[in-house]
XYZ file of N, CA and C in Angstrom:
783
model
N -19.438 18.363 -10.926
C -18.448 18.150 -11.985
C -17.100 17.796 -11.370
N -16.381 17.254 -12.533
C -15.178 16.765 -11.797
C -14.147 18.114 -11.815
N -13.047 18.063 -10.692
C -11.945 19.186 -10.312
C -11.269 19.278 -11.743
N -11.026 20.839 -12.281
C -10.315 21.113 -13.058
C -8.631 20.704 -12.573
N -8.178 20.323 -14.102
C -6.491 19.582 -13.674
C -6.202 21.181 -13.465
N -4.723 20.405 -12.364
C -4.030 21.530 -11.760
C -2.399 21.380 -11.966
N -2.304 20.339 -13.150
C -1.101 20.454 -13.777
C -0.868 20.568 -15.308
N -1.985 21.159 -15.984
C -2.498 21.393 -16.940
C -1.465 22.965 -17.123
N 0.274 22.365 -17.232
C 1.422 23.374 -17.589
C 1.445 23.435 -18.792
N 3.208 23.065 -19.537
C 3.275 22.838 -20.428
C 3.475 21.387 -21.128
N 2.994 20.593 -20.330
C 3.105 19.247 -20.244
C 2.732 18.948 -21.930
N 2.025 19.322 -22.787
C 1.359 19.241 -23.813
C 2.590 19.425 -25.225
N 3.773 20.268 -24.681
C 4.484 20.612 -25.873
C 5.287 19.559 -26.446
N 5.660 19.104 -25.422
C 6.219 16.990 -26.529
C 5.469 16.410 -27.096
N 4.154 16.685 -26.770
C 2.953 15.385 -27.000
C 1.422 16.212 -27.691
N 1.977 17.177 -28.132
C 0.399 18.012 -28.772
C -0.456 17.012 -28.984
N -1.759 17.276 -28.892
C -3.218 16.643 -29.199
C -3.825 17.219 -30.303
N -3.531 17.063 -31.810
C -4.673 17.786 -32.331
C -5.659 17.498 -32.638
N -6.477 18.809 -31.922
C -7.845 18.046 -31.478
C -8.976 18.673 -32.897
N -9.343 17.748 -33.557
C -10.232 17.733 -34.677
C -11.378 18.007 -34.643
N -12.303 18.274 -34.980
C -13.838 17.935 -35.355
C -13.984 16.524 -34.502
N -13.656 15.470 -35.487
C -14.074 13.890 -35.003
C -13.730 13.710 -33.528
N -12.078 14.259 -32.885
C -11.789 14.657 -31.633
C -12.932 14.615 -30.773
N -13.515 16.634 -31.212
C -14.427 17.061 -30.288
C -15.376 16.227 -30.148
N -16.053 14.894 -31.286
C -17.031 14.451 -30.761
C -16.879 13.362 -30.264
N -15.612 12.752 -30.094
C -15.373 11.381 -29.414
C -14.960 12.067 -27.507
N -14.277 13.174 -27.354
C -14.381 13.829 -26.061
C -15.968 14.324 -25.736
N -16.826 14.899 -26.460
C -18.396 15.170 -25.568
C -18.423 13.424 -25.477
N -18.638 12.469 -26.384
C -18.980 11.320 -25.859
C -18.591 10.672 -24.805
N -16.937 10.819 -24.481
C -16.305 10.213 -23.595
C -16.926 10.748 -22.429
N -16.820 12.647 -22.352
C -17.170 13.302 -21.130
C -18.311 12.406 -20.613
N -19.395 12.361 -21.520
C -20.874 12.250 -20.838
C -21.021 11.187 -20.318
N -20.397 9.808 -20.843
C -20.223 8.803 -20.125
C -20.013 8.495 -19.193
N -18.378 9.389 -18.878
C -17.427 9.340 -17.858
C -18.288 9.625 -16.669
N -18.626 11.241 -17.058
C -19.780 11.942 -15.725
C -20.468 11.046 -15.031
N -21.548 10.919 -16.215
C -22.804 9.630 -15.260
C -22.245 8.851 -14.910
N -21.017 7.806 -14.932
C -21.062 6.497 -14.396
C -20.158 6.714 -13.287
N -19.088 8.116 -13.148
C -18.317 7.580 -12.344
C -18.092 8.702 -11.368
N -18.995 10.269 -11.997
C -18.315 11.392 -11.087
C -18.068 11.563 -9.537
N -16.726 12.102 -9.383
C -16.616 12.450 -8.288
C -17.258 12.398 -6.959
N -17.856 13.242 -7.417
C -18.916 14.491 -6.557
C -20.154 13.831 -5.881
N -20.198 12.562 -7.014
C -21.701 11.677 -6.665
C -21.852 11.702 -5.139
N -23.253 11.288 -5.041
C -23.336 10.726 -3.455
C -23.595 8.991 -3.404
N -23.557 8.656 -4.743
C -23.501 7.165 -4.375
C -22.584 6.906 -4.345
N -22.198 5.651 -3.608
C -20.621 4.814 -3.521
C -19.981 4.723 -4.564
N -18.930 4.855 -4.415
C -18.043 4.709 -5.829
C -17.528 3.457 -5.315
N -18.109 2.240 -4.763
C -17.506 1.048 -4.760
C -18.251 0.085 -5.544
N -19.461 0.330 -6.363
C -20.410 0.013 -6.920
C -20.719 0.004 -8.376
N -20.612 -0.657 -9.037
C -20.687 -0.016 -10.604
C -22.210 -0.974 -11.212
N -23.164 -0.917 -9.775
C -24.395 -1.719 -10.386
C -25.484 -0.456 -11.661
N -24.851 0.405 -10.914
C -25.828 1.389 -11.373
C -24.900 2.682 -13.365
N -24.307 1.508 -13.237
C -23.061 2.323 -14.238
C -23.462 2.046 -15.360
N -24.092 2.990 -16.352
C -24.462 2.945 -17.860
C -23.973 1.868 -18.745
N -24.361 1.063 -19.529
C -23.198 0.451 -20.203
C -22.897 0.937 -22.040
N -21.689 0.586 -21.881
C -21.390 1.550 -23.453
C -21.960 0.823 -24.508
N -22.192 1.516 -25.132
C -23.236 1.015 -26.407
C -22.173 0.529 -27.177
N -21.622 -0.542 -27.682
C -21.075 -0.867 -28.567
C -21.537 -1.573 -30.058
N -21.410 -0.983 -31.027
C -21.967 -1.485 -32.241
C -21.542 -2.225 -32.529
N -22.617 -3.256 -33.329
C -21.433 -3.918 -34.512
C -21.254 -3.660 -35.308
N -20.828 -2.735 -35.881
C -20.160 -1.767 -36.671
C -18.430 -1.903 -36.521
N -17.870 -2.323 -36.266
C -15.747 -2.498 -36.158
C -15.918 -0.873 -36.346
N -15.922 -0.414 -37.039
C -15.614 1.121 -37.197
C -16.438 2.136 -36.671
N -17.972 1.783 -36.531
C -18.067 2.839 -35.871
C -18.358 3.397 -34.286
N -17.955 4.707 -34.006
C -17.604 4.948 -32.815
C -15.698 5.334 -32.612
N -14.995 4.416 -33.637
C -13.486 4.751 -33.645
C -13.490 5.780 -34.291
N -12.190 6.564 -33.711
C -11.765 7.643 -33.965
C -10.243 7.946 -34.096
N -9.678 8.031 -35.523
C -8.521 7.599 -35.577
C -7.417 8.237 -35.210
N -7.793 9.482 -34.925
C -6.912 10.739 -34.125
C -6.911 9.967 -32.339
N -7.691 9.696 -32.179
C -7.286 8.988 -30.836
C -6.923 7.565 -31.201
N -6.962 6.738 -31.406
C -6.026 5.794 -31.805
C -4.131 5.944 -31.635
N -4.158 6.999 -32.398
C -2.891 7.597 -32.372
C -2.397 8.127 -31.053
N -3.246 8.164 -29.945
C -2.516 8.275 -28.413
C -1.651 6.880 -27.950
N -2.099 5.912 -28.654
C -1.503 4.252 -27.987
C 0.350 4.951 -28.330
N 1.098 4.918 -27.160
C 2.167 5.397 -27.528
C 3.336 3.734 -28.141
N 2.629 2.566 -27.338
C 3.411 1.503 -28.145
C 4.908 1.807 -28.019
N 5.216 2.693 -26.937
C 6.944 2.257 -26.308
C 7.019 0.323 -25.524
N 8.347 -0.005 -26.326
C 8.428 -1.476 -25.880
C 8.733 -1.354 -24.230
N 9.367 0.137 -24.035
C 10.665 0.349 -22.585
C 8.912 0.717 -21.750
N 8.051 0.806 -22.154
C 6.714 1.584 -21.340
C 6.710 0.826 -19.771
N 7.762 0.647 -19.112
C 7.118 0.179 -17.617
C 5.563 0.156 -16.772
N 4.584 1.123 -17.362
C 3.189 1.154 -16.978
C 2.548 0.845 -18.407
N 2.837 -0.228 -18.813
C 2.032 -0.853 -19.905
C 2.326 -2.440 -19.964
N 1.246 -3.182 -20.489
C 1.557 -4.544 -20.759
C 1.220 -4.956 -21.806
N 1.873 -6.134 -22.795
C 1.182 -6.881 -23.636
C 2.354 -5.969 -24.850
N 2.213 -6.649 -25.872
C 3.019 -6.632 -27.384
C 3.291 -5.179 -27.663
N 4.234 -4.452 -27.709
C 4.203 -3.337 -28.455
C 3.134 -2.947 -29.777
N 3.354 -4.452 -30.395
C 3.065 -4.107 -31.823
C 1.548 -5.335 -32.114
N 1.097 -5.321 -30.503
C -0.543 -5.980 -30.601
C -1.554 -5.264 -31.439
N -2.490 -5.748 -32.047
C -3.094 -5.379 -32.937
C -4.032 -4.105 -32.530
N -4.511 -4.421 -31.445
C -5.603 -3.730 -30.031
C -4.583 -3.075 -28.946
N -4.996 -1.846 -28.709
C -3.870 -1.232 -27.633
C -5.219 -0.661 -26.366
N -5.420 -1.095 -25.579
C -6.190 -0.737 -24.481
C -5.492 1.060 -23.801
N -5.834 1.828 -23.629
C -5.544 2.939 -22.869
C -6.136 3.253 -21.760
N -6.221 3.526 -20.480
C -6.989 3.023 -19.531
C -5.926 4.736 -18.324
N -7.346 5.688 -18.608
C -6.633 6.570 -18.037
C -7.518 6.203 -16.011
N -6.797 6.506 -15.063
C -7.306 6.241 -13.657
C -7.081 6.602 -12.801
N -6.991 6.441 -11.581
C -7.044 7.238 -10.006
C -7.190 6.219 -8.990
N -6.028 5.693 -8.853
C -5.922 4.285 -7.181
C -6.649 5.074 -6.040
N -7.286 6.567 -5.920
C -8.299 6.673 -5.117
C -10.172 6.014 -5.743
N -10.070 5.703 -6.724
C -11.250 5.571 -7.587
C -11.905 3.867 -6.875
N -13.042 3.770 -6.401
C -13.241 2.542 -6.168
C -13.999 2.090 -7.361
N -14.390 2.471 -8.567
C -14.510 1.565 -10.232
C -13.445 1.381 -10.747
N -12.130 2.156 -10.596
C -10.919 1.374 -11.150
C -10.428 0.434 -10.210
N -10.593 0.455 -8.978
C -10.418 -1.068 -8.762
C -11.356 -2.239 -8.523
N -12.397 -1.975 -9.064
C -13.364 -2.449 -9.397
C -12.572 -3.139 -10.785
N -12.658 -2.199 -11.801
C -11.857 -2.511 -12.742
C -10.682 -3.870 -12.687
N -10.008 -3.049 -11.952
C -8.880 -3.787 -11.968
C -8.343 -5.072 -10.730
N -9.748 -5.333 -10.266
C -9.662 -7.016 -9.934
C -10.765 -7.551 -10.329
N -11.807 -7.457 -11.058
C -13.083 -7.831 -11.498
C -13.040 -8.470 -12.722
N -12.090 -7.005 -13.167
C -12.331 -7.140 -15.244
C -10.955 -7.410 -15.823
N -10.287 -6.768 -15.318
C -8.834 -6.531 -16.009
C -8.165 -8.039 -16.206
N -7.882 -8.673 -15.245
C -7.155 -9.746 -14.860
C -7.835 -10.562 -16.247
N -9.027 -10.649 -16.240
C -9.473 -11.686 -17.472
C -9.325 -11.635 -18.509
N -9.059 -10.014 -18.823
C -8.697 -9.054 -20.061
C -7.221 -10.153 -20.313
N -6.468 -9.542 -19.707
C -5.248 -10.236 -19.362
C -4.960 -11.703 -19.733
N -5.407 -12.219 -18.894
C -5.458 -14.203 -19.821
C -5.935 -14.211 -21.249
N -7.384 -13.647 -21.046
C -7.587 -13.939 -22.327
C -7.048 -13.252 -23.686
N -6.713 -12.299 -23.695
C -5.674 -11.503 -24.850
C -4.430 -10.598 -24.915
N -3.950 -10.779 -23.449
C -2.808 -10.275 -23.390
C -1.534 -10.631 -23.841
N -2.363 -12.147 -23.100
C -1.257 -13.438 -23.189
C -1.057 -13.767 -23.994
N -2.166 -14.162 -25.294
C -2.096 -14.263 -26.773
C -1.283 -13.295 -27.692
N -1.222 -12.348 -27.380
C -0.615 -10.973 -28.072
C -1.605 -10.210 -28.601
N -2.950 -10.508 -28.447
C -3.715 -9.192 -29.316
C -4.134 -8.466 -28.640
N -3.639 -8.029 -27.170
C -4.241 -6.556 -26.173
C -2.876 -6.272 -25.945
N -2.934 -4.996 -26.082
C -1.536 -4.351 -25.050
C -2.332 -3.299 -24.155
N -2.126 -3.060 -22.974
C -3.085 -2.277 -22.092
C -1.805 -1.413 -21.432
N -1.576 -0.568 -21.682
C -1.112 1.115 -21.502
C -1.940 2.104 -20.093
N -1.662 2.333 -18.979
C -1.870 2.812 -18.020
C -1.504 4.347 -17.829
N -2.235 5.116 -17.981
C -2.102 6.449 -17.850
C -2.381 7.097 -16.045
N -1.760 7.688 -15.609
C -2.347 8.675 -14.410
C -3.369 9.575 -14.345
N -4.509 9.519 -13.970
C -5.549 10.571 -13.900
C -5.674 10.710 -12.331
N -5.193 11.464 -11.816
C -5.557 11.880 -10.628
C -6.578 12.808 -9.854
N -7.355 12.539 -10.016
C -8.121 13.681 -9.891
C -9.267 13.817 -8.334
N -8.734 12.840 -7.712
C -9.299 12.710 -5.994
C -8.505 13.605 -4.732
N -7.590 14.305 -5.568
C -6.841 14.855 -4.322
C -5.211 14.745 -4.044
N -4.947 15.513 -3.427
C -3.411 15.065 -2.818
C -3.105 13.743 -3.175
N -4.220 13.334 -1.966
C -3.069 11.592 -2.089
C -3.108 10.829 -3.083
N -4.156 11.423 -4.296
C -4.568 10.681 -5.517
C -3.034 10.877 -6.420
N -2.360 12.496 -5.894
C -1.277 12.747 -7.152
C 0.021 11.953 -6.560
N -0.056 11.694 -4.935
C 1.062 11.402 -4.622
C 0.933 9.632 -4.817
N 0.091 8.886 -5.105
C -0.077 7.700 -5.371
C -0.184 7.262 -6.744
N -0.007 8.072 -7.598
C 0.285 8.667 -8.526
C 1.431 8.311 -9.353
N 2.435 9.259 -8.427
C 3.943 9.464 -8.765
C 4.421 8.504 -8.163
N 3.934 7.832 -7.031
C 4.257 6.255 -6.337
C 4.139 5.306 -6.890
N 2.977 5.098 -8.088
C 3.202 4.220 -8.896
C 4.171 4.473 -10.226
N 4.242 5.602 -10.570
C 5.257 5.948 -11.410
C 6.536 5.540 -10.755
N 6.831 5.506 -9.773
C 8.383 5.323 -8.949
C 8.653 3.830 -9.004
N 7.194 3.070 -8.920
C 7.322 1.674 -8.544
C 8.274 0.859 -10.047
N 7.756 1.867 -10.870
C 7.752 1.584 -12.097
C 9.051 1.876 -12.549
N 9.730 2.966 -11.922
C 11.139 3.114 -12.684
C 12.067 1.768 -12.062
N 11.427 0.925 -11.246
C 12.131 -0.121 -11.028
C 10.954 -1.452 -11.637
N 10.400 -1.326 -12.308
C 9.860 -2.639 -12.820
C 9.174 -3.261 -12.296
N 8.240 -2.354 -11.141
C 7.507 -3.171 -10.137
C 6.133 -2.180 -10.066
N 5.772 -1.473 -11.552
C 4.299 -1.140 -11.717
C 3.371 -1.398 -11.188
N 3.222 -2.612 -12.204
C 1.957 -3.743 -11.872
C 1.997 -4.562 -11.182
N 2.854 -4.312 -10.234
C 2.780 -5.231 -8.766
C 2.141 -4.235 -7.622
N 2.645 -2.832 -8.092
C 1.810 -1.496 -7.245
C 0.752 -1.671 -7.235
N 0.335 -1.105 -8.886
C -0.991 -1.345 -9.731
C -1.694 -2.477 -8.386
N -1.698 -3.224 -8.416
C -1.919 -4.817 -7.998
C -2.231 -4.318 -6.308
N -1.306 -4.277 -5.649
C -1.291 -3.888 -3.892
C -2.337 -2.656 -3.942
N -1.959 -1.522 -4.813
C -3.019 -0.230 -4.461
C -4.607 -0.858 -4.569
N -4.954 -1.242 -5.271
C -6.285 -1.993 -5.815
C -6.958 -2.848 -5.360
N -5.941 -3.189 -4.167
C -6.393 -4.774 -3.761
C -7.230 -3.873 -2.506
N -8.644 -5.009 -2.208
C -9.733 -4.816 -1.596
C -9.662 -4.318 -0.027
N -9.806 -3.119 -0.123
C -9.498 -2.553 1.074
C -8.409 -1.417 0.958
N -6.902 -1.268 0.338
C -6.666 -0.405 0.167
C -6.327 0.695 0.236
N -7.529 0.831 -0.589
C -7.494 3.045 -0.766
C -8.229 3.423 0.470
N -9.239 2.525 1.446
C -9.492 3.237 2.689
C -8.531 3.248 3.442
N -7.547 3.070 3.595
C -5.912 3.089 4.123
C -5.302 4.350 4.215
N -5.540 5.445 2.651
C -5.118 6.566 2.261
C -3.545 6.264 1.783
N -3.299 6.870 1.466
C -1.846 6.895 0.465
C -0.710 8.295 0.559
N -0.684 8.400 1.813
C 0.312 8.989 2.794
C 1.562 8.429 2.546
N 2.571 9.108 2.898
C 3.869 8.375 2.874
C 4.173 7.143 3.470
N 4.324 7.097 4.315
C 4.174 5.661 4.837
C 3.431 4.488 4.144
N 2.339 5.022 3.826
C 1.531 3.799 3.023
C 2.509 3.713 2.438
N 2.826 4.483 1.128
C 3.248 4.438 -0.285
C 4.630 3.458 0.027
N 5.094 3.980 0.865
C 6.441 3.121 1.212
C 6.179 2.048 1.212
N 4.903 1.187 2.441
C 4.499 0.417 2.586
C 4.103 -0.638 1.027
N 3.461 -0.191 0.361
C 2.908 -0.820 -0.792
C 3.986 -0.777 -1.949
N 5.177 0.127 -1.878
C 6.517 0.121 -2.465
C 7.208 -1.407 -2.363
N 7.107 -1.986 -0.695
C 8.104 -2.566 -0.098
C 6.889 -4.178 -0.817
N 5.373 -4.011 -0.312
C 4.880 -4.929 -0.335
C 4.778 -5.640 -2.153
N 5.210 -4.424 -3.155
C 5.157 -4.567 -4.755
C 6.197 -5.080 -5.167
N 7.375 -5.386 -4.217
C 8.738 -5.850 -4.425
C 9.962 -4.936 -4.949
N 9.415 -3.710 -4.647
C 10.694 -2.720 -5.145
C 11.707 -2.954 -4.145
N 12.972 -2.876 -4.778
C 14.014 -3.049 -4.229
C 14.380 -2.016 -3.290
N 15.108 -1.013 -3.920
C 15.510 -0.102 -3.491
C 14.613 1.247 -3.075
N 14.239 1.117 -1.790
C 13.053 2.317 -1.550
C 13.901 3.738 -1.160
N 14.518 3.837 -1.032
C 15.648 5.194 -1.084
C 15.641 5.706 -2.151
N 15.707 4.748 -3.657
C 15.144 5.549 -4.725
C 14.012 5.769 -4.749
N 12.945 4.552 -4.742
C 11.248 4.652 -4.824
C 11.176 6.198 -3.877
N 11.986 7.306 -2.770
C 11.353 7.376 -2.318
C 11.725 8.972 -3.020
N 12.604 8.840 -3.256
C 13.421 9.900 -4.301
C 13.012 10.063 -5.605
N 12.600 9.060 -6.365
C 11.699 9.116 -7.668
C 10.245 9.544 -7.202
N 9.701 9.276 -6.419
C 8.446 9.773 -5.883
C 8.390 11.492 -5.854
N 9.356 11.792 -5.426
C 9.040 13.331 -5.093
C 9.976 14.355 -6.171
N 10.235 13.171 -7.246
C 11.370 14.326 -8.482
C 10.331 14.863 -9.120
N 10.855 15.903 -9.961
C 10.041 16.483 -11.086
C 9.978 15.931 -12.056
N 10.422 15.062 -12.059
C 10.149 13.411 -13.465
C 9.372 12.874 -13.443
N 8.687 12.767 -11.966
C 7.367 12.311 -11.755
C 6.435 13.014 -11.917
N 6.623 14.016 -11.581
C 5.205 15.730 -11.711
C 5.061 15.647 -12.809
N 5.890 15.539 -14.073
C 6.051 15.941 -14.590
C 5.258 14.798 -15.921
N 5.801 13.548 -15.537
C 5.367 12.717 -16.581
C 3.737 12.075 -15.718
N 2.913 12.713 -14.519
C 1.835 12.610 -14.029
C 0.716 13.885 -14.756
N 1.566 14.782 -14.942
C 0.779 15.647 -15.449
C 0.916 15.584 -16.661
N 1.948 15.450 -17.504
C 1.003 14.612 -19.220
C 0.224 14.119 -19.442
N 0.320 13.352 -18.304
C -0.999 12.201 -18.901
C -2.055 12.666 -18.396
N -2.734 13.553 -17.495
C -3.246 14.326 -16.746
C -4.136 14.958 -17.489
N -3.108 15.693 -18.495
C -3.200 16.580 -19.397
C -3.826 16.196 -20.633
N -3.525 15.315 -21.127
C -4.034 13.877 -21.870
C -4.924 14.194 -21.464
N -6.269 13.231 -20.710
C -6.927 12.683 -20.358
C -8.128 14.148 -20.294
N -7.871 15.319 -19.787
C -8.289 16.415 -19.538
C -8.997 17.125 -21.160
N -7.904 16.856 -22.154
C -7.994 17.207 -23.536
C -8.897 16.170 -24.040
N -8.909 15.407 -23.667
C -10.084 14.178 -24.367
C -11.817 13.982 -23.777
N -11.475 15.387 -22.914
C -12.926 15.294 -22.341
C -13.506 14.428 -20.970
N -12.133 13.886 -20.203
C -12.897 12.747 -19.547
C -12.988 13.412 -18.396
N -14.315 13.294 -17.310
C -14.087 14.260 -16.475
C -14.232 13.678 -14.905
N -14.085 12.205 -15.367
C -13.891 11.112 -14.087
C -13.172 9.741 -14.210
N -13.127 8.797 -13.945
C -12.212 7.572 -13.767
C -12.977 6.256 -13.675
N -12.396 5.320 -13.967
C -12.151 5.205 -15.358
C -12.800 5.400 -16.415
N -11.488 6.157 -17.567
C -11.996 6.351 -18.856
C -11.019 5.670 -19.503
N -11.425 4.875 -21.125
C -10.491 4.306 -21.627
C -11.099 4.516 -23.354
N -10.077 3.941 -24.011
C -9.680 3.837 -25.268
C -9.356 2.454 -25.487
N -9.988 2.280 -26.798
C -10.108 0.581 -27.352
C -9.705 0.862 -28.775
N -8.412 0.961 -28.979
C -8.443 1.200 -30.614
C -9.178 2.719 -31.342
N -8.945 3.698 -30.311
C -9.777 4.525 -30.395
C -10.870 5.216 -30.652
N -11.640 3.797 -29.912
C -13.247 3.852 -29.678
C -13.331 4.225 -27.689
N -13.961 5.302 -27.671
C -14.322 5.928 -26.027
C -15.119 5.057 -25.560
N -14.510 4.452 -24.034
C -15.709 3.853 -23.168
C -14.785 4.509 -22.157
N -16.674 4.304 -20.938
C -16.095 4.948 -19.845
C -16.383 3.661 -18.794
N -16.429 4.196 -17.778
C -16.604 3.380 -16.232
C -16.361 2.117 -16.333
N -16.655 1.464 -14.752
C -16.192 0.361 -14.791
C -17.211 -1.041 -15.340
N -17.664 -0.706 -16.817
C -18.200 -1.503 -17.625
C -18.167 -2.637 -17.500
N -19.067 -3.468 -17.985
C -19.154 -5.176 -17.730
C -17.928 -6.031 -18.596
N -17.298 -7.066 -18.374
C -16.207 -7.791 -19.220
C -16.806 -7.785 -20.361
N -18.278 -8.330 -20.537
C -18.537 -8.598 -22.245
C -18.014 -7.187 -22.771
N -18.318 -6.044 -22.375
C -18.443 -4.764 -23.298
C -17.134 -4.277 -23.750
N -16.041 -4.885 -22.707
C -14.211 -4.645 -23.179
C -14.016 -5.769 -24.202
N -14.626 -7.371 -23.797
C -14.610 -7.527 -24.731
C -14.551 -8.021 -25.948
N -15.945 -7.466 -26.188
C -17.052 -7.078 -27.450
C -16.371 -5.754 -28.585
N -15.797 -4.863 -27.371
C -14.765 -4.008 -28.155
C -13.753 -4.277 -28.672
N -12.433 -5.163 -27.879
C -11.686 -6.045 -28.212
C -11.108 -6.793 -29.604
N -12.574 -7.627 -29.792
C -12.394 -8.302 -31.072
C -12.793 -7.672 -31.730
N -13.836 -6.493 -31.751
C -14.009 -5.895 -33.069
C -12.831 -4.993 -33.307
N -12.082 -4.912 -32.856
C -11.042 -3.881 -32.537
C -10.100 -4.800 -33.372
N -9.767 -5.610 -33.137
C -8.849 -7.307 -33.551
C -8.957 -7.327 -34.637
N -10.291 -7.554 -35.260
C -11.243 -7.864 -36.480
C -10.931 -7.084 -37.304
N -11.031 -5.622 -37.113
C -11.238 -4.236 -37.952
C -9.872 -4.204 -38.463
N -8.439 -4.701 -37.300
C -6.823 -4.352 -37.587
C -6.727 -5.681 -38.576
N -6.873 -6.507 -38.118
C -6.768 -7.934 -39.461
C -7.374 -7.402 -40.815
N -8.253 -7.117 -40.401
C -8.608 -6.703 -42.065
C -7.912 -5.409 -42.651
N -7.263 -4.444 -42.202
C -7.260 -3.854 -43.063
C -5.448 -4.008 -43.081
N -4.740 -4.314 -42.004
C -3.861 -5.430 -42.797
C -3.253 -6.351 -43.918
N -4.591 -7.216 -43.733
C -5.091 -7.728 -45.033
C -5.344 -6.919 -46.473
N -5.841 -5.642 -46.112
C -6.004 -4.758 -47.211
C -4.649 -4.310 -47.514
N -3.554 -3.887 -46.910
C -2.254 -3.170 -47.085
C -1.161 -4.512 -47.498
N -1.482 -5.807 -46.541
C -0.903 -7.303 -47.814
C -1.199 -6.821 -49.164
N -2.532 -6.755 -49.432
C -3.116 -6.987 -50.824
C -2.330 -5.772 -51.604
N -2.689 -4.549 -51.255
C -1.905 -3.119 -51.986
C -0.811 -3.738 -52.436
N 0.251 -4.479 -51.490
C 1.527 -4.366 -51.730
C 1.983 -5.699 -53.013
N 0.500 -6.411 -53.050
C 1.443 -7.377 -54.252
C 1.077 -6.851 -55.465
């Protein structure tokens, strides 16, 4: 099983989860997913996602969503670890671990295409949460990408941590500096000072905390309009989720046009 969070404070009192009935059964779903495709602990490679379940997606637009999770897409415009429209129809949530070799699997395989194809348009916004859950250098790479970020150079981190090869590097200070300098942050005297504040602990273990409350008990786990998929799933299955996700918000849109004349 995956390591119980160890910043599981009071991180929860700005941001309560109430967790429902429908909740509990979209977290056992998420958990069980998460487990098989991506745990920890496995002894197969986690550089591999041949052997990774794929999520059953219906065609159903609705079912499988769960509208209490939906309501996690926080849709801040200022969100430095998020991309795409505030007010996109589809909000991707994508909780992870730059020690994880399926999130960067993820995130040079799948993501990037995600990206052209509906980011750019305006109907994905993809929201990046911290799940750390590999260790030390998982929390301190962590708060390194959080740092990259208080200067606007996230997803250029995002981008260097991920890139092929990497995380066998480890994410020691020096790295972090290193992949600070190589993401284009300016000023690494702050990067190196935002790295080790309690602004960072602090907003690493929310989301931490997050992710922990929703059942997920490995990396990557995500949210599609608050429908649960886990691992590093095939492009059709993000998305296949995607447009029904697209589909389901147009229409009922369309339904709240109609109310209002």
């Amino acid at each position: 099983m995956a390591p119980t969070s160890k910043n599981s404070t009071a991180a929860g009192k700005g941001r309560g989860i109430a967790i429902g009935a429908a909740v509990l059964v979209a977290a056992l779903l998420l958990g069980f997913f998460s487990f098989t495709a991506t745990k920890p602990d496995s002894g197969a490679s986690n550089d591999s996602a041949s052997d990774t379940p794929v999520a059953d997606v219906s065609t159903d637009p609705q079912e499988g969503v769960y509208p209490e999770l939906e309501k996690l897409a926080r849709r801040d415009a200022k969100d430095p670890l998020a991309q795409g429209r505030a007010d996109a129809p589809v909000v991707l949530v994508e909780y992870a671990d730059f020690k994880c070799g399926f999130c960067g699997k993820f995130a040079r395989d799948t993501e990037p295409g995600l990206v052209k194809k509906y980011v750019e348009n305006g109907t994905l916004r993809i929201e990046w949460r911290n799940f750390p859950i590999f260790g030390a250098e998982s929390e301190a790479a962590a708060r390194g990408a959080w740092a990259a970020g208080r200067q606007g150079r996230f997803w250029q981190f995002h981008e260097a941590a991920y890139a092929e090869g990497a995380k066998e590097k480890g994410f020691g200070a020096e790295r972090l500096t290193a992949l600070a300098e190589q993401a284009g942050v300016e000023d690494l005297d702050r990067f190196a000072k935002d790295l080790d504040s309690a602004a960072a602990k602090k907003a690493v273990g929310e989301d931490t905390e997050e992710a922990y409350k929703l059942g997920a008990t490995s990396t990557p786990s995500f949210l599609v309009n608050g429908r649960p998929l886990a691992g590093a799933q095939p492009a059709e299955t993000f998305e296949q989720a995607i447009e029904q996700a697209a589909a389901a918000a147009k229409q009922q849109d369309g339904k709240q046009q109609e109310g209002k004349k």
